[in-house]
Structures are given as structure tokens and as C-alpha cells.
Coordinates of N, CA and C in Angstrom, one line a residue:
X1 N 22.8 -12.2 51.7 CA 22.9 -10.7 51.8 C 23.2 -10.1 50.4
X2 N 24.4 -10.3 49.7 CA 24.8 -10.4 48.6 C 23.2 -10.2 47.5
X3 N 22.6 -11.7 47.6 CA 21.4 -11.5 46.5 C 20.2 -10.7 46.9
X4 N 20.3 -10.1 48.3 CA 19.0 -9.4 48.2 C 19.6 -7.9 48.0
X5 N 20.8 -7.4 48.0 CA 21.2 -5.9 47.8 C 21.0 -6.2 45.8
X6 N 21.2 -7.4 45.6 CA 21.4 -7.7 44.0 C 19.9 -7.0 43.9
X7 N 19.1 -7.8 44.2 CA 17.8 -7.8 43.9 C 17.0 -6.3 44.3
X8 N 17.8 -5.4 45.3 CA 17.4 -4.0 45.5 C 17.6 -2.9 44.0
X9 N 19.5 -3.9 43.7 CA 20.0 -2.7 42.7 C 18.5 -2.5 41.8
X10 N 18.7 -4.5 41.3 CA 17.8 -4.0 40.4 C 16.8 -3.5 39.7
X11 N 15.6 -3.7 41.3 CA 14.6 -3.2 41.5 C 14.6 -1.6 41.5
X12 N 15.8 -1.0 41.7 CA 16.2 0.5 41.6 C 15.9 0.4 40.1
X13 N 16.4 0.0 39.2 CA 17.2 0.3 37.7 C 16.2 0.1 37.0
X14 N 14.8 -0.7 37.4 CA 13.8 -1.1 36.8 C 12.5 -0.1 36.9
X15 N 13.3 0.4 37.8 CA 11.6 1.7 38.6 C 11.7 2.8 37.5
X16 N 10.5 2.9 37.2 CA 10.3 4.3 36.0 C 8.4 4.7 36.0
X17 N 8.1 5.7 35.5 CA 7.2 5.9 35.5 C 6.6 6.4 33.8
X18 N 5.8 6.2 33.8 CA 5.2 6.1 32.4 C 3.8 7.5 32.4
X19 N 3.9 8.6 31.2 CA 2.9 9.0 31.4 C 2.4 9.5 29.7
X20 N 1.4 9.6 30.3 CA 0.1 9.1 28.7 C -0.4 10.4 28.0
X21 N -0.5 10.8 26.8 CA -0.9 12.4 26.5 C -1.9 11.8 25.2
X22 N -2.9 12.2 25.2 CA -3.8 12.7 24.1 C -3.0 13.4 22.8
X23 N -2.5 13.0 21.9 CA -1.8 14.2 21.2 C -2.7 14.9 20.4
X24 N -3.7 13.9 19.7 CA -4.9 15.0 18.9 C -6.1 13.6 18.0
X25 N -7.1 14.0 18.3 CA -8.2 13.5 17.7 C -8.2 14.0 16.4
X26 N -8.2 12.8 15.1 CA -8.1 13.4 13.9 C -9.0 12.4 13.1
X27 N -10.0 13.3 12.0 CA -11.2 12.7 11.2 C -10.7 11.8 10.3
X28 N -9.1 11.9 9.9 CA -8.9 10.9 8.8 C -7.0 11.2 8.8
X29 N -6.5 9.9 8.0 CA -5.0 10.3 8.5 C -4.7 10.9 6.8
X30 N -5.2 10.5 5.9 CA -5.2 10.9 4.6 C -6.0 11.6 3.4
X31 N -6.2 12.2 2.4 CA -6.7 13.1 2.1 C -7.8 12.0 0.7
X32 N -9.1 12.1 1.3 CA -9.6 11.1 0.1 C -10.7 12.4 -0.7
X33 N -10.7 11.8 -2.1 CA -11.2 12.8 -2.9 C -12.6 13.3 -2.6
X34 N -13.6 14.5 -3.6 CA -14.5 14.2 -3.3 C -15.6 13.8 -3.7
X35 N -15.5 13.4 -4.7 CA -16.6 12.2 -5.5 C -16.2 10.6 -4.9
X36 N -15.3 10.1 -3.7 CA -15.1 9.0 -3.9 C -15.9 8.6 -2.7
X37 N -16.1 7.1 -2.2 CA -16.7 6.6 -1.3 C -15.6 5.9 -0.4
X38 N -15.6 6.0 0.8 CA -14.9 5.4 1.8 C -15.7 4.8 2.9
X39 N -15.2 3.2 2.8 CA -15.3 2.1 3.3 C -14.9 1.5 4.4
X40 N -15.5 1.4 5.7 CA -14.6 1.3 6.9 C -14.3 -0.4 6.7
X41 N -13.1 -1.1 7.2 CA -12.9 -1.9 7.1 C -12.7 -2.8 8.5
X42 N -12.3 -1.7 9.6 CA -12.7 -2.6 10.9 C -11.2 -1.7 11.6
X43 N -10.8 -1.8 13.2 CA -10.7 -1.0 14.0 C -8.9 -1.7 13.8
X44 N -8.3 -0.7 14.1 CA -7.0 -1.2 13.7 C -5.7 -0.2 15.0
X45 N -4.7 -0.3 14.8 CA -3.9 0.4 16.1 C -2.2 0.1 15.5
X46 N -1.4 1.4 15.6 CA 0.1 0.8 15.7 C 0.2 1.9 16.2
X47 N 2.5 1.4 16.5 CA 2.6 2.2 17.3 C 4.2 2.7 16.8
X48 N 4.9 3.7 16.9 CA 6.1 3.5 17.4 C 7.3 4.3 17.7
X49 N 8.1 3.7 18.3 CA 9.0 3.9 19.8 C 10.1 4.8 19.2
X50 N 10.9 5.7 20.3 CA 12.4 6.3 20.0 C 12.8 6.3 21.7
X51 N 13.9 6.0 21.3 CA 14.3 6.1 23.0 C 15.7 7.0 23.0
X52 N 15.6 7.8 24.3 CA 17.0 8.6 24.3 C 17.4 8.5 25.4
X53 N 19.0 9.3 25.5 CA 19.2 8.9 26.8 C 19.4 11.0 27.2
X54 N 19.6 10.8 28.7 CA 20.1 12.7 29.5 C 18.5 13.3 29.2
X55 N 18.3 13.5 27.6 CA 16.9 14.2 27.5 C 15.8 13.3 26.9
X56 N 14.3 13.7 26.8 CA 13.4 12.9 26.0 C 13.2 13.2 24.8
X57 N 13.4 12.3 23.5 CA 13.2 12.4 22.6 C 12.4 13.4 21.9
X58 N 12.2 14.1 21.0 CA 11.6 14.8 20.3 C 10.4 14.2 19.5
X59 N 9.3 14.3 19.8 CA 8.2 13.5 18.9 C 7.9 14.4 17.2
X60 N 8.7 13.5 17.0 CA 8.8 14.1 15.1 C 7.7 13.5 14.4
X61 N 7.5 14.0 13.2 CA 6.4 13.8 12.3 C 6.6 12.5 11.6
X62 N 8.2 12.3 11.6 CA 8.4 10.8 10.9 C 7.9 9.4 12.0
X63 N 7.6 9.9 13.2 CA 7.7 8.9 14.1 C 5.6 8.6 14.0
X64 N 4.8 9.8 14.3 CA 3.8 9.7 13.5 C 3.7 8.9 12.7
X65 N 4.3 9.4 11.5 CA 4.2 8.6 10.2 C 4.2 7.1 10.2
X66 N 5.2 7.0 10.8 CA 5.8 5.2 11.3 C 4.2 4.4 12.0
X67 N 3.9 5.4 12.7 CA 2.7 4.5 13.8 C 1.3 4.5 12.7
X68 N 1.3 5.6 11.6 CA -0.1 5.7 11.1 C 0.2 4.6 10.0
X69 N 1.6 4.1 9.4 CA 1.5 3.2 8.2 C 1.5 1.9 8.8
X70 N 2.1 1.6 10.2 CA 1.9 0.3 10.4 C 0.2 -0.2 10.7
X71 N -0.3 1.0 11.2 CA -1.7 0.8 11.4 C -3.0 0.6 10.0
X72 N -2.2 1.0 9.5 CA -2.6 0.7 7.8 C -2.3 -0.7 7.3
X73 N -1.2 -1.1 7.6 CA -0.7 -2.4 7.4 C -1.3 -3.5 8.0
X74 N -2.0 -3.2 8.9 CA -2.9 -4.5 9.5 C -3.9 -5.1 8.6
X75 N -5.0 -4.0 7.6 CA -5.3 -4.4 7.1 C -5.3 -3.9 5.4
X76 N -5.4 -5.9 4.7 CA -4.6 -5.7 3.4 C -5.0 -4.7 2.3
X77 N -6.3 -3.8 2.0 CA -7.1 -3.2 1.4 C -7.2 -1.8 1.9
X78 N -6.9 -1.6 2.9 CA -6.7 0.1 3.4 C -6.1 1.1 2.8
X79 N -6.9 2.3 3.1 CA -5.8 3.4 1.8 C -5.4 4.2 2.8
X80 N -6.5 4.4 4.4 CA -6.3 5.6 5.4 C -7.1 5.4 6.4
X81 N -6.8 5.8 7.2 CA -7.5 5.7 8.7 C -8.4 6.7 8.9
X82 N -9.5 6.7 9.5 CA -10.6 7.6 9.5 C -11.1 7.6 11.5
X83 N -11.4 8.3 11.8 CA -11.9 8.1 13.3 C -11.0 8.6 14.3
X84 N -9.8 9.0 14.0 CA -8.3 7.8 14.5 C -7.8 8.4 16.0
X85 N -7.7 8.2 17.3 CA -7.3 8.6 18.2 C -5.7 8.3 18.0
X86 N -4.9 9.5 19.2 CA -3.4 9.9 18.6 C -2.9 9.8 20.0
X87 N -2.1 9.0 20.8 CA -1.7 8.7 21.8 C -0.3 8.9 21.8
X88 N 0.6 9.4 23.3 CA 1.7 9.4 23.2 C 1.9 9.7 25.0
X89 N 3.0 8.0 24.7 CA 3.4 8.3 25.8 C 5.0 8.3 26.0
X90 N 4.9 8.6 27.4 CA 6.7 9.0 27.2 C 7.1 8.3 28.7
X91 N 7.7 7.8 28.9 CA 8.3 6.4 30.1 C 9.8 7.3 30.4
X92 N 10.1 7.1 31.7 CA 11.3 7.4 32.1 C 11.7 6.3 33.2
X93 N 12.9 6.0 33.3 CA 13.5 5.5 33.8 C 14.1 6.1 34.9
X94 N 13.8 5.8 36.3 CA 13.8 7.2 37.4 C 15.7 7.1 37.8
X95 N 16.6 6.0 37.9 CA 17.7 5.5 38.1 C 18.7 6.5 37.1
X96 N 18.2 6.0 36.1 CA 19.1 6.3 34.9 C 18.2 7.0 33.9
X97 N 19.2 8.3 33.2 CA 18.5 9.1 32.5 C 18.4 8.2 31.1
X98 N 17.3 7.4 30.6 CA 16.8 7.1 30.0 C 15.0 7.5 29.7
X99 N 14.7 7.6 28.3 CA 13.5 8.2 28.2 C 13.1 7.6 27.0
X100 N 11.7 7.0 26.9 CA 11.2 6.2 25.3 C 10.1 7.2 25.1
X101 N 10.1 7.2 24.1 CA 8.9 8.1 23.5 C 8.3 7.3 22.8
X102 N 6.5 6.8 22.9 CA 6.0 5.8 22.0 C 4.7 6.8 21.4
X103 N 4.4 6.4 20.3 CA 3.6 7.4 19.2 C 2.5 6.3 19.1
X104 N 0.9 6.1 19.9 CA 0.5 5.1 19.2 C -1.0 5.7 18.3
X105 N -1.5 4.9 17.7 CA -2.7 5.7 16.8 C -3.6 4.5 16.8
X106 N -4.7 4.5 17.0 CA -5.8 3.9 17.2 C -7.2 4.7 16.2
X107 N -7.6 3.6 15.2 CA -9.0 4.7 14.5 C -9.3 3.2 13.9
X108 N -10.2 3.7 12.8 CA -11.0 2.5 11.8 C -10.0 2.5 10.8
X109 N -9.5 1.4 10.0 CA -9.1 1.3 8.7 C -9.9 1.5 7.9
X110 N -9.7 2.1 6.4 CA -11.0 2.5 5.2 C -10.4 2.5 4.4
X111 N -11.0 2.0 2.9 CA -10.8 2.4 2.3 C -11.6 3.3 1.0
X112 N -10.7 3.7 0.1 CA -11.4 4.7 -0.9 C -11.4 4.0 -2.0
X113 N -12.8 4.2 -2.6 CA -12.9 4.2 -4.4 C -13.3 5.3 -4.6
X114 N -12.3 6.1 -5.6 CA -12.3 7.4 -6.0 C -13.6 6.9 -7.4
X115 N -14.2 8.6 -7.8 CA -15.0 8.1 -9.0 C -16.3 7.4 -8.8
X116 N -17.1 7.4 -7.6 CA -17.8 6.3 -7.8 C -19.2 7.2 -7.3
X117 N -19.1 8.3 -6.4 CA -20.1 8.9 -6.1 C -20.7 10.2 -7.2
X118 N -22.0 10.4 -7.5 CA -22.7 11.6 -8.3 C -22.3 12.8 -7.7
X119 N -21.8 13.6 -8.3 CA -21.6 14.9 -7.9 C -22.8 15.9 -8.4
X120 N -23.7 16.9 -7.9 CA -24.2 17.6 -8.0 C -24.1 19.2 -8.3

């Protein structure tokens, strides 16, 4: 009796629901010149997390920032993400006021050589 009320609590403590938001479709994450040529390098993704407790975290621009450089960091040659889809989801924990806020970004990695295109 004992282990199946155990196994109720913590089936309570574990139940949460998770929901998913579009935050914005964006053409490029950085600003490349315009004489230069940009190079897709191949499809890349990061992400990342803030968790709070009573209320949900506030999605700040540093938390962005965090998901678009690790997504850069996948590959060794990239200067900016180009394509890039902007996801965010936010998880609650239905028991206990707990709340994660995750930032993720999905696009092409590219890079730039400035200088190399004819300007007219």
C-alpha cells in the first residue's frame, strides 16, 4: 500500500504540461555586409533553458542570444544563421509552481566573406 500511494505522489509531482510558441521567423541572426557572399554550411539548432519558480520566467534577449551562439557553435566556420526558425516553449509543472522556459532556434549555418562580390 505504502509503495503504490509512493508511486501516486510521484506520478502527481511529475505531471506537467508543456506548450510550444512560434516566436518569429527571421532571414538571418546577424548583419552581413553588402558586397560579401554568404555560404550555407548545413542545418544547425540550439537551445536554452531558465527555470523559475510561483511565476514563468521572462524570455530575455540574453536567453535568445545564448540559443543563437550555441547554434553557431555546431559548426567550426560559421559567422550567422540565415533561414532560422525561433521556438519557445514554456513547461509547467501542474503540482508545484515550477515553470522552464526553453529558447530554441533552428536555421542554416553560413558563412560570410566580406569583399568578394562586384558592386555595381
Amino acid at each position: 500500500m505504502k509503495k503504490s500511494l509512493s508511486l501516486i505522489m510521484l506520478s502527481l509531482l511529475a505531471t506537467g504540461c508543456t506548450q510550444t510558441y512560434v516566436a518569429k521567423l527571421a532571414p538571418q541572426s546577424h548583419f552581413d555586409y553588402p558586397n560579401s557572399n554568404v555560404y550555407p554550411l548545413g542545418h544547425v539548432q540550439g537551445q536554452a533553458s531558465k527555470t523559475s519558480f510561483f511565476v514563468p520566467p521572462d524570455k530575455s534577449s540574453s536567453l535568445e542570444y545564448e540559443a543563437i551562439t550555441k547554434a553557431i557553435e555546431q559548426s567550426p566556420s560559421a559567422d550567422m544563421l540565415i533561414n532560422t526558425l525561433h521556438f519557445m516553449d514554456i513547461t509547467q509543472v501542474l503540482v508545484l509552481p515550477i515553470y522552464t522556459v526553453t529558447y530554441r532556434v533552428e536555421g542554416t549555418a553560413a558563412r560570410m566573406k566580406a569583399g568578394t562580390k562586384v558592386l555595381k
